[in-house]
Short mmCIF file of C-alpha atoms and ligand atoms in Angstrom, two decimals:
data_model
loop_
_atom_site.label_atom_id
_atom_site.label_comp_id
_atom_site.label_asym_id
_atom_site.label_seq_id
_atom_site.Cartn_x
_atom_site.Cartn_y
_atom_site.Cartn_z
CA MET A 201 2.89 10.20 -12.29
CA LYS A 202 -0.63 10.14 -11.27
CA LYS A 203 -1.52 12.30 -8.12
CA TYR A 204 -4.56 11.29 -6.16
CA LEU A 205 -6.62 14.38 -5.40
CA PHE A 206 -8.40 12.95 -2.23
CA VAL A 207 -7.07 12.31 0.96
CA VAL A 208 -10.07 10.77 3.51
CA CYS A 209 -9.94 11.11 7.01
CA LEU A 210 -12.52 9.39 9.34
CA ILE A 211 -15.78 11.42 10.05
CA THR A 212 -17.34 9.30 13.39
CA THR A 213 -21.17 8.99 13.55
CA PRO A 214 -21.41 6.74 16.70
CA VAL A 215 -25.20 7.02 16.64
CA LEU A 216 -25.13 4.59 13.40
CA TRP A 217 -23.28 1.41 15.47
CA ALA A 218 -26.17 0.32 16.14
CA GLN A 219 -27.06 -0.66 12.68
CA PRO A 220 -26.19 -4.36 11.93
CA ALA A 221 -22.93 -4.83 10.07
CA PHE A 222 -23.47 -6.34 6.38
CA LEU A 223 -19.91 -8.32 6.59
CA ASP A 224 -20.02 -10.99 8.49
CA THR A 225 -17.71 -14.42 9.07
CA GLU A 226 -18.01 -17.93 8.94
CA ASP A 227 -15.46 -20.58 10.45
CA VAL A 228 -13.82 -22.52 8.04
CA ALA A 229 -10.76 -24.28 9.55
CA GLY A 230 -8.67 -24.17 12.76
CA GLY A 231 -5.94 -25.67 14.27
CA PHE A 232 -2.83 -23.48 13.01
CA THR A 233 -0.14 -21.96 14.70
CA GLY A 234 0.97 -18.56 14.24
CA PRO A 235 -0.92 -18.54 10.62
CA ILE A 236 -0.22 -15.40 8.35
CA SER A 237 -1.35 -15.72 4.92
CA VAL A 238 -3.96 -17.83 2.77
CA THR A 239 -4.10 -18.37 -1.09
CA HIS A 240 -4.96 -20.61 -3.27
CA ALA A 241 -3.17 -22.89 -6.50
CA GLY A 242 -5.28 -21.93 -8.88
CA ASP A 243 -5.39 -25.71 -10.14
CA GLY A 244 -8.90 -26.25 -9.98
CA SER A 245 -8.79 -28.21 -6.71
CA ASP A 246 -10.41 -25.39 -4.60
CA ARG A 247 -7.97 -26.03 -1.96
CA LEU A 248 -6.38 -23.29 0.40
CA PHE A 249 -2.94 -23.14 1.60
CA VAL A 250 -2.49 -21.30 5.00
CA THR A 251 1.31 -20.34 5.76
CA GLN A 252 2.54 -20.61 9.26
CA GLN A 253 5.24 -17.97 10.27
CA GLY A 254 7.15 -21.09 11.88
CA GLY A 255 7.93 -22.25 8.42
CA GLN A 256 4.88 -24.64 7.11
CA ILE A 257 2.65 -24.17 4.56
CA LYS A 258 -0.89 -26.32 5.70
CA VAL A 259 -3.77 -27.46 3.15
CA VAL A 260 -7.21 -27.00 3.88
CA ASP A 261 -9.27 -29.12 1.29
CA GLY A 262 -13.04 -29.21 1.55
CA GLY A 263 -13.23 -27.12 5.06
CA VAL A 264 -10.49 -30.07 6.22
CA HIS A 265 -6.98 -28.69 7.97
CA LEU A 266 -4.70 -31.76 6.42
CA PRO A 267 -2.58 -32.86 9.40
CA THR A 268 0.66 -33.47 7.07
CA ALA A 269 2.34 -29.68 6.05
CA PHE A 270 2.55 -29.37 2.34
CA LEU A 271 5.90 -28.00 3.06
CA ASP A 272 8.01 -27.68 6.41
CA ILE A 273 10.76 -25.01 5.94
CA SER A 274 11.43 -24.30 9.66
CA SER A 275 14.96 -25.68 10.01
CA SER A 276 16.45 -23.22 7.32
CA ILE A 277 14.21 -19.89 8.19
CA THR A 278 14.61 -17.56 11.43
CA SER A 279 10.91 -16.90 12.96
CA GLY A 280 9.63 -14.30 15.30
CA GLY A 281 8.70 -11.12 15.41
CA GLU A 282 8.17 -9.80 11.92
CA ARG A 283 10.45 -12.41 10.44
CA GLY A 284 9.62 -15.81 9.51
CA LEU A 285 7.76 -17.66 6.46
CA LEU A 286 5.88 -14.44 5.26
CA GLY A 287 4.26 -15.07 2.08
CA LEU A 288 3.79 -17.41 -0.86
CA ALA A 289 2.45 -17.56 -4.06
CA PHE A 290 1.92 -19.77 -6.73
CA HIS A 291 2.85 -19.86 -10.21
CA PRO A 292 0.05 -19.13 -12.87
CA ASN A 293 1.01 -22.06 -14.56
CA TYR A 294 1.07 -24.43 -11.15
CA ALA A 295 -1.28 -26.56 -12.65
CA SER A 296 1.32 -27.78 -15.22
CA ASN A 297 4.51 -27.12 -13.55
CA GLY A 298 4.02 -27.54 -10.21
CA TYR A 299 6.02 -24.25 -9.02
CA PHE A 300 5.04 -22.30 -6.08
CA TYR A 301 7.12 -19.53 -4.22
CA VAL A 302 8.11 -18.59 -0.91
CA ASN A 303 9.25 -15.47 0.82
CA TYR A 304 11.01 -15.91 4.13
CA THR A 305 13.85 -15.05 6.88
CA ASP A 306 16.93 -17.32 6.34
CA LEU A 307 19.07 -18.10 8.93
CA ASN A 308 21.31 -14.98 8.71
CA GLY A 309 18.21 -13.10 8.93
CA ASP A 310 18.09 -11.99 5.18
CA THR A 311 15.17 -12.10 3.16
CA VAL A 312 15.02 -15.12 0.42
CA ILE A 313 12.38 -15.60 -2.16
CA GLU A 314 12.57 -19.36 -3.15
CA ARG A 315 10.79 -21.57 -5.56
CA TYR A 316 9.61 -25.25 -4.89
CA SER A 317 7.88 -27.55 -6.65
CA VAL A 318 4.79 -29.91 -5.57
CA SER A 319 6.01 -33.74 -5.37
CA ALA A 320 5.56 -35.83 -8.05
CA GLY A 321 3.25 -38.70 -5.86
CA ASP A 322 0.90 -36.36 -3.79
CA PRO A 323 -0.60 -32.96 -4.51
CA ASN A 324 -0.64 -32.36 -1.02
CA ILE A 325 3.00 -32.82 -0.42
CA ALA A 326 5.70 -30.61 -1.63
CA ASP A 327 9.25 -31.76 -2.63
CA PRO A 328 11.25 -30.34 0.05
CA ALA A 329 14.73 -31.03 -1.93
CA SER A 330 13.44 -28.90 -4.66
CA GLY A 331 14.35 -25.51 -3.66
CA LEU A 332 15.66 -23.15 -6.00
CA ILE A 333 16.79 -19.69 -5.07
CA ILE A 334 15.44 -17.07 -6.78
CA LEU A 335 16.35 -13.61 -5.25
CA THR A 336 18.08 -12.76 -1.89
CA PHE A 337 18.56 -9.16 -0.02
CA ALA A 338 19.94 -8.19 3.28
CA GLN A 339 18.13 -7.26 6.20
CA PRO A 340 19.61 -4.72 8.43
CA PHE A 341 17.33 -5.85 11.18
CA GLY A 342 14.57 -8.02 12.31
CA ALA A 343 11.77 -5.40 11.49
CA HIS A 344 10.26 -3.88 8.47
CA ASN A 345 10.52 -7.05 6.18
CA GLY A 346 7.55 -6.59 4.15
CA GLY A 347 7.25 -10.21 2.87
CA ASP A 348 4.07 -10.91 0.49
CA LEU A 349 4.23 -12.34 -2.94
CA ASN A 350 1.80 -12.19 -5.59
CA PHE A 351 1.69 -12.75 -9.61
CA GLY A 352 0.24 -9.80 -11.63
CA PRO A 353 -3.19 -11.14 -13.27
CA LEU A 354 -2.36 -9.27 -16.26
CA ASP A 355 1.35 -9.69 -16.66
CA GLY A 356 2.32 -13.02 -15.07
CA TYR A 357 5.45 -11.06 -13.04
CA LEU A 358 5.94 -11.87 -9.54
CA TYR A 359 5.57 -9.02 -7.16
CA ILE A 360 7.53 -8.54 -3.89
CA SER A 361 6.48 -6.43 -1.05
CA SER A 362 9.71 -5.47 0.87
CA GLY A 363 9.86 -3.05 3.99
CA ASP A 364 12.64 -0.27 4.71
CA GLY A 365 14.32 -3.31 6.71
CA SER A 366 14.22 -0.66 10.10
CA GLY A 367 17.77 0.46 9.67
CA ASP A 368 18.00 3.52 7.36
CA PRO A 369 14.60 4.55 6.09
CA MET A 370 15.72 6.55 3.36
CA ALA A 371 16.64 3.12 1.93
CA SER A 372 12.95 3.27 0.79
CA GLN A 373 13.77 6.19 -1.21
CA ASP A 374 17.34 4.84 -2.44
CA LEU A 375 16.21 3.30 -6.02
CA ASP A 376 19.21 1.42 -5.96
CA SER A 377 18.22 -0.53 -2.51
CA LEU A 378 15.70 -3.29 -3.07
CA LEU A 379 14.25 -2.04 0.46
CA GLY A 380 11.10 -0.20 0.80
CA LYS A 381 9.54 -1.12 -2.30
CA MET A 382 7.54 -3.38 -4.53
CA LEU A 383 9.61 -5.50 -6.38
CA ARG A 384 8.48 -7.15 -10.08
CA ILE A 385 10.50 -10.04 -11.32
CA ASP A 386 9.96 -12.22 -14.16
CA VAL A 387 10.61 -16.12 -12.58
CA ASP A 388 10.45 -17.53 -16.06
CA GLY A 389 13.55 -16.25 -17.13
CA ASP A 390 17.04 -15.90 -15.85
CA ASP A 391 19.11 -12.64 -16.62
CA PHE A 392 21.99 -13.90 -14.45
CA PRO A 393 23.23 -17.25 -15.51
CA GLY A 394 26.43 -17.11 -13.97
CA ASP A 395 24.75 -16.26 -10.67
CA THR A 396 23.10 -19.03 -8.66
CA GLN A 397 21.39 -16.93 -6.28
CA ARG A 398 19.92 -14.74 -8.76
CA ASN A 399 17.67 -16.86 -10.84
CA TYR A 400 14.92 -14.36 -12.39
CA ALA A 401 15.08 -12.18 -15.58
CA ILE A 402 13.99 -8.26 -15.48
CA PRO A 403 10.93 -7.28 -17.27
CA PRO A 404 11.94 -4.93 -20.01
CA ASP A 405 9.36 -2.42 -18.89
CA ASN A 406 10.19 -2.32 -15.41
CA PRO A 407 10.08 1.93 -14.97
CA TYR A 408 14.18 2.10 -13.89
CA VAL A 409 15.51 -0.40 -16.34
CA GLY A 410 18.74 1.24 -18.35
CA VAL A 411 18.67 4.61 -15.56
CA THR A 412 19.71 5.32 -12.19
CA GLY A 413 18.04 2.57 -9.86
CA ALA A 414 17.56 -1.09 -9.18
CA ASP A 415 16.29 -2.69 -12.33
CA GLU A 416 13.78 -4.90 -10.00
CA VAL A 417 11.74 -1.69 -8.58
CA TRP A 418 8.42 -1.47 -9.63
CA VAL A 419 7.30 1.49 -6.77
CA SER A 420 9.43 3.32 -4.15
CA GLY A 421 8.73 5.12 -0.76
CA LEU A 422 7.10 2.66 1.39
CA ARG A 423 7.73 1.44 4.70
CA ASN A 424 6.50 -1.91 5.70
CA PRO A 425 4.17 -3.08 2.78
CA TRP A 426 2.95 -6.36 4.85
CA ARG A 427 0.31 -7.58 2.54
CA PHE A 428 -0.92 -6.40 -1.12
CA SER A 429 -3.12 -7.56 -3.79
CA PHE A 430 -4.48 -7.13 -7.11
CA ASP A 431 -7.77 -6.75 -8.37
CA ARG A 432 -8.13 -10.14 -10.31
CA VAL A 433 -10.12 -8.73 -12.87
CA THR A 434 -8.71 -4.97 -13.58
CA GLY A 435 -5.23 -5.81 -12.36
CA ASP A 436 -4.94 -2.95 -10.39
CA LEU A 437 -2.40 -2.99 -7.24
CA PHE A 438 -3.39 -2.40 -3.75
CA ILE A 439 -0.78 -1.85 -1.08
CA GLY A 440 -1.28 -1.87 2.52
CA ASP A 441 1.66 -0.12 4.05
CA VAL A 442 2.50 0.02 7.83
CA GLY A 443 2.72 3.21 9.20
CA GLU A 444 5.09 4.56 11.84
CA ASP A 445 3.42 7.48 14.33
CA THR A 446 0.33 8.68 12.60
CA TRP A 447 -1.05 7.24 9.51
CA GLU A 448 -1.98 3.53 8.67
CA GLU A 449 -1.60 3.69 4.68
CA PHE A 450 -3.77 1.87 1.83
CA ASN A 451 -2.08 2.95 -1.72
CA HIS A 452 -3.02 1.97 -4.86
CA VAL A 453 -1.42 1.69 -8.25
CA ALA A 454 -3.95 1.63 -11.20
CA ALA A 455 -3.30 -1.21 -13.87
CA THR A 456 -2.32 1.47 -16.42
CA SER A 457 0.50 2.76 -14.55
CA ASN A 458 3.80 2.14 -15.78
CA GLY A 459 5.21 1.85 -12.32
CA GLY A 460 7.85 4.42 -10.63
CA GLU A 461 5.28 5.94 -8.28
CA ASN A 462 6.83 6.83 -4.66
CA PHE A 463 4.59 6.50 -1.69
CA GLY A 464 6.90 9.17 0.01
CA TRP A 465 8.47 7.21 2.99
CA PRO A 466 10.25 8.35 5.01
CA CYS A 467 9.78 11.92 3.93
CA PHE A 468 6.15 11.36 4.48
CA GLU A 469 3.81 9.77 6.49
CA GLY A 470 0.30 10.10 4.55
CA GLY A 471 0.28 13.48 3.62
CA ASP A 472 2.27 14.83 6.76
CA PHE A 473 5.93 15.86 5.83
CA SER A 474 8.40 14.23 8.40
CA GLY A 475 11.31 16.77 8.14
CA VAL A 476 13.74 13.90 7.80
CA GLY A 477 17.16 14.69 7.06
CA GLY A 478 17.60 14.63 2.95
CA CYS A 479 13.88 15.09 2.11
CA ASP A 480 12.20 17.66 0.16
CA ILE A 481 8.85 19.02 1.38
CA ASN A 482 7.85 19.44 -2.51
CA GLY A 483 9.19 16.03 -2.96
CA PRO A 484 7.07 13.01 -4.42
CA ASN A 485 4.40 11.75 -2.28
CA GLU A 486 1.78 9.74 -3.93
CA LEU A 487 -0.95 9.67 -1.64
CA PRO A 488 -2.79 7.11 -0.04
CA PHE A 489 -6.83 6.44 -1.05
CA ALA A 490 -7.29 5.36 2.34
CA ALA A 491 -5.49 6.30 5.57
CA LEU A 492 -6.74 5.36 9.41
CA GLU A 493 -5.32 7.82 11.83
CA HIS A 494 -3.64 6.79 14.94
CA ASP A 495 -5.20 8.81 17.48
CA GLN A 496 -8.62 8.66 15.79
CA PRO A 497 -11.25 8.39 19.11
CA GLY A 498 -12.28 5.25 19.74
CA SER A 499 -9.56 3.29 17.39
CA ASN A 500 -6.38 1.59 18.33
CA TYR A 501 -5.43 1.69 14.47
CA CYS A 502 -1.47 0.60 14.18
CA THR A 503 -0.95 -1.95 11.27
CA ALA A 504 -2.35 -1.83 8.08
CA VAL A 505 -3.61 -5.01 6.49
CA GLY A 506 -3.72 -4.67 3.07
CA GLY A 507 -6.91 -6.71 1.72
CA TYR A 508 -8.62 -7.46 -1.20
CA ARG A 509 -11.17 -6.17 -4.03
CA TYR A 510 -13.91 -8.53 -4.09
CA ARG A 511 -14.42 -10.51 -7.27
CA GLY A 512 -16.30 -13.40 -6.10
CA VAL A 513 -19.79 -14.89 -6.95
CA GLU A 514 -21.58 -15.51 -3.68
CA TYR A 515 -21.73 -11.86 -2.20
CA GLY A 516 -22.76 -9.23 -5.00
CA GLY A 517 -23.17 -6.87 -2.53
CA LEU A 518 -19.60 -6.73 -2.21
CA THR A 519 -18.84 -6.51 -5.80
CA GLY A 520 -15.81 -4.14 -6.56
CA TRP A 521 -15.43 -3.02 -2.95
CA TYR A 522 -11.85 -3.25 -1.43
CA LEU A 523 -11.86 -4.87 1.51
CA PHE A 524 -9.33 -4.28 4.03
CA THR A 525 -8.39 -3.99 7.91
CA ASP A 526 -5.89 -3.26 10.62
CA TRP A 527 -4.14 -5.86 12.73
CA CYS A 528 -4.53 -3.89 16.24
CA ASP A 529 -7.84 -2.19 15.89
CA GLY A 530 -9.79 -5.02 14.12
CA ASP A 531 -12.33 -2.79 12.39
CA PHE A 532 -12.71 -3.94 8.62
CA PHE A 533 -13.42 -1.26 5.95
CA ALA A 534 -14.55 -1.13 2.37
CA ALA A 535 -13.19 0.93 -0.20
CA ARG A 536 -14.29 1.74 -4.00
CA GLN A 537 -13.31 3.97 -6.55
CA THR A 538 -15.84 6.55 -7.79
CA THR A 539 -15.98 9.36 -10.10
CA GLN A 540 -15.63 11.82 -7.07
CA GLY A 541 -12.70 10.01 -5.71
CA TRP A 542 -12.32 7.11 -3.21
CA GLU A 543 -15.40 6.09 -0.69
CA VAL A 544 -14.37 4.48 2.41
CA HIS A 545 -16.71 2.89 4.96
CA ASN A 546 -16.07 1.46 8.40
CA MET A 547 -17.60 -1.94 8.24
CA GLY A 548 -17.33 -2.77 11.92
CA GLU A 549 -15.06 -5.20 14.19
CA LEU A 550 -15.69 -8.86 12.66
CA ILE A 551 -13.14 -10.76 14.37
CA GLY A 552 -11.21 -8.50 16.73
CA GLY A 553 -8.38 -6.66 17.50
CA PHE A 554 -4.97 -8.27 17.43
CA ALA A 555 -6.02 -11.20 15.43
CA VAL A 556 -6.17 -10.80 11.47
CA THR A 557 -2.50 -11.26 10.16
CA SER A 558 -3.80 -11.39 6.60
CA MET A 559 -6.86 -11.76 3.80
CA GLY A 560 -6.91 -13.83 1.17
CA GLU A 561 -8.84 -15.34 -1.92
CA ASP A 562 -9.86 -18.67 -3.04
CA GLU A 563 -10.10 -19.67 -6.88
CA ALA A 564 -13.76 -18.22 -6.91
CA GLY A 565 -12.57 -15.09 -5.55
CA GLU A 566 -14.45 -15.55 -2.14
CA LEU A 567 -12.32 -13.87 0.57
CA TYR A 568 -11.00 -14.91 3.71
CA ALA A 569 -9.47 -13.42 6.55
CA VAL A 570 -6.47 -15.23 8.59
CA ALA A 571 -6.84 -15.05 12.35
CA TRP A 572 -4.88 -16.30 15.05
CA SER A 573 -8.06 -18.41 15.99
CA GLY A 574 -8.02 -19.89 12.35
CA LEU A 575 -9.34 -19.58 8.96
CA LEU A 576 -12.54 -17.58 8.51
CA LYS A 577 -14.45 -16.64 5.19
CA ILE A 578 -15.90 -13.12 4.74
CA THR A 579 -19.49 -13.22 3.77
CA GLY A 580 -21.94 -10.16 2.96
CA PRO A 581 -25.02 -9.19 1.24
CA THR A 582 -26.03 -10.66 -1.97
CA SER A 583 -27.85 -7.39 -2.93
CA ALA A 584 -26.35 -4.95 -5.43
CA PRO A 585 -23.80 -2.58 -3.77
CA ASP A 586 -26.09 0.16 -3.67
CA ASP A 587 -27.98 -0.93 -1.02
CA VAL A 588 -25.50 -1.69 1.47
CA ILE A 589 -25.90 -0.18 4.73
CA PHE A 590 -22.34 1.36 6.53
CA LEU A 591 -21.67 1.90 10.02
CA THR A 592 -19.58 4.81 9.66
CA GLY A 593 -18.18 6.71 6.44
CA PHE A 594 -15.09 8.53 5.43
CA GLU A 595 -15.20 11.76 3.06
CA SER A 596 -12.96 13.82 1.31
CA PRO A 597 -11.67 16.78 3.07
CA1 LIG B 201 20.87 -17.29 -12.52
CA1 LIG B 202 3.21 7.10 1.85
#
């Protein structure tokens, strides 16, 4: 297991705050109710799909927010707080098979991953009767449900982020529990033909196949990985993990990884040992490459919102930078991997605190922020990355 040697901490340089931020936003569409994610179908249509926590998927086509929902599952979900329709991902072959996958809290309060299909007659309307349960798992309480879904760009497997469930946080360390993990499944197979509630196959190279632990687990030790993403070019995995009292974490799993990383929760938060019963101070703790400290003066960090590594074409100055934010604070950050470790910069507040629930990509790799006020496109410099002016910097201690 690779250990990262660099833990970052914020170095504030307030005199630089007068400099202009190079990140900005453009309004794309409004009129959403509780929007919590945005993605695309990869079908060449250039449409954006915004999920609403209450159970609707809305289509934005050419900047127009279509009034009729693509899918509305509000009658079959529990919504509110950290529950609801939480994630959406389109099958890599969506253009030919019409499959997409949602992650939601069902009427019992449990997590469901379900597949739906686009309707036969209208690309902007899904077939509400097409649901097929892929995977379910119990949630002991209403919080820390994770909820994101993405297909790996290189392996085509579906990855699912799951929180610790806010019951026993040691679930994150229990390899037989699906809680507090990144899960990795093959939705094109079915290893459980006699089970109508499990319709997926186990990738044979998952790290716990044939040994102690749930076969679905890819990495462990996460608290509440609300949002994660892949670098569409390299396949690197980025996980924003919502912290408890001290650190908001942004974790990285290199595309070359064989899985099995343990990000430490609840034995560690960031690099801090918790002393929770059963924990070993010498136990595994894959450190975040960036972490926001709650008591940083002038900040209001409290909920990591994992972002994306920019691979679009319009803003060359952002190429290769991983952009992310914090729900409560509203500052955006840019990080990149260098030969000396990770370099992280505060880019300033773009939209406001308690506003941005998620980020997402369109088909071209341009980035968006999903805010209560609407969908915004993130813009930046078209210049080379090294020409960028930063507001504040991080450095490795
Ligand atoms: Ca089955
Ligand atoms: Ca951690």
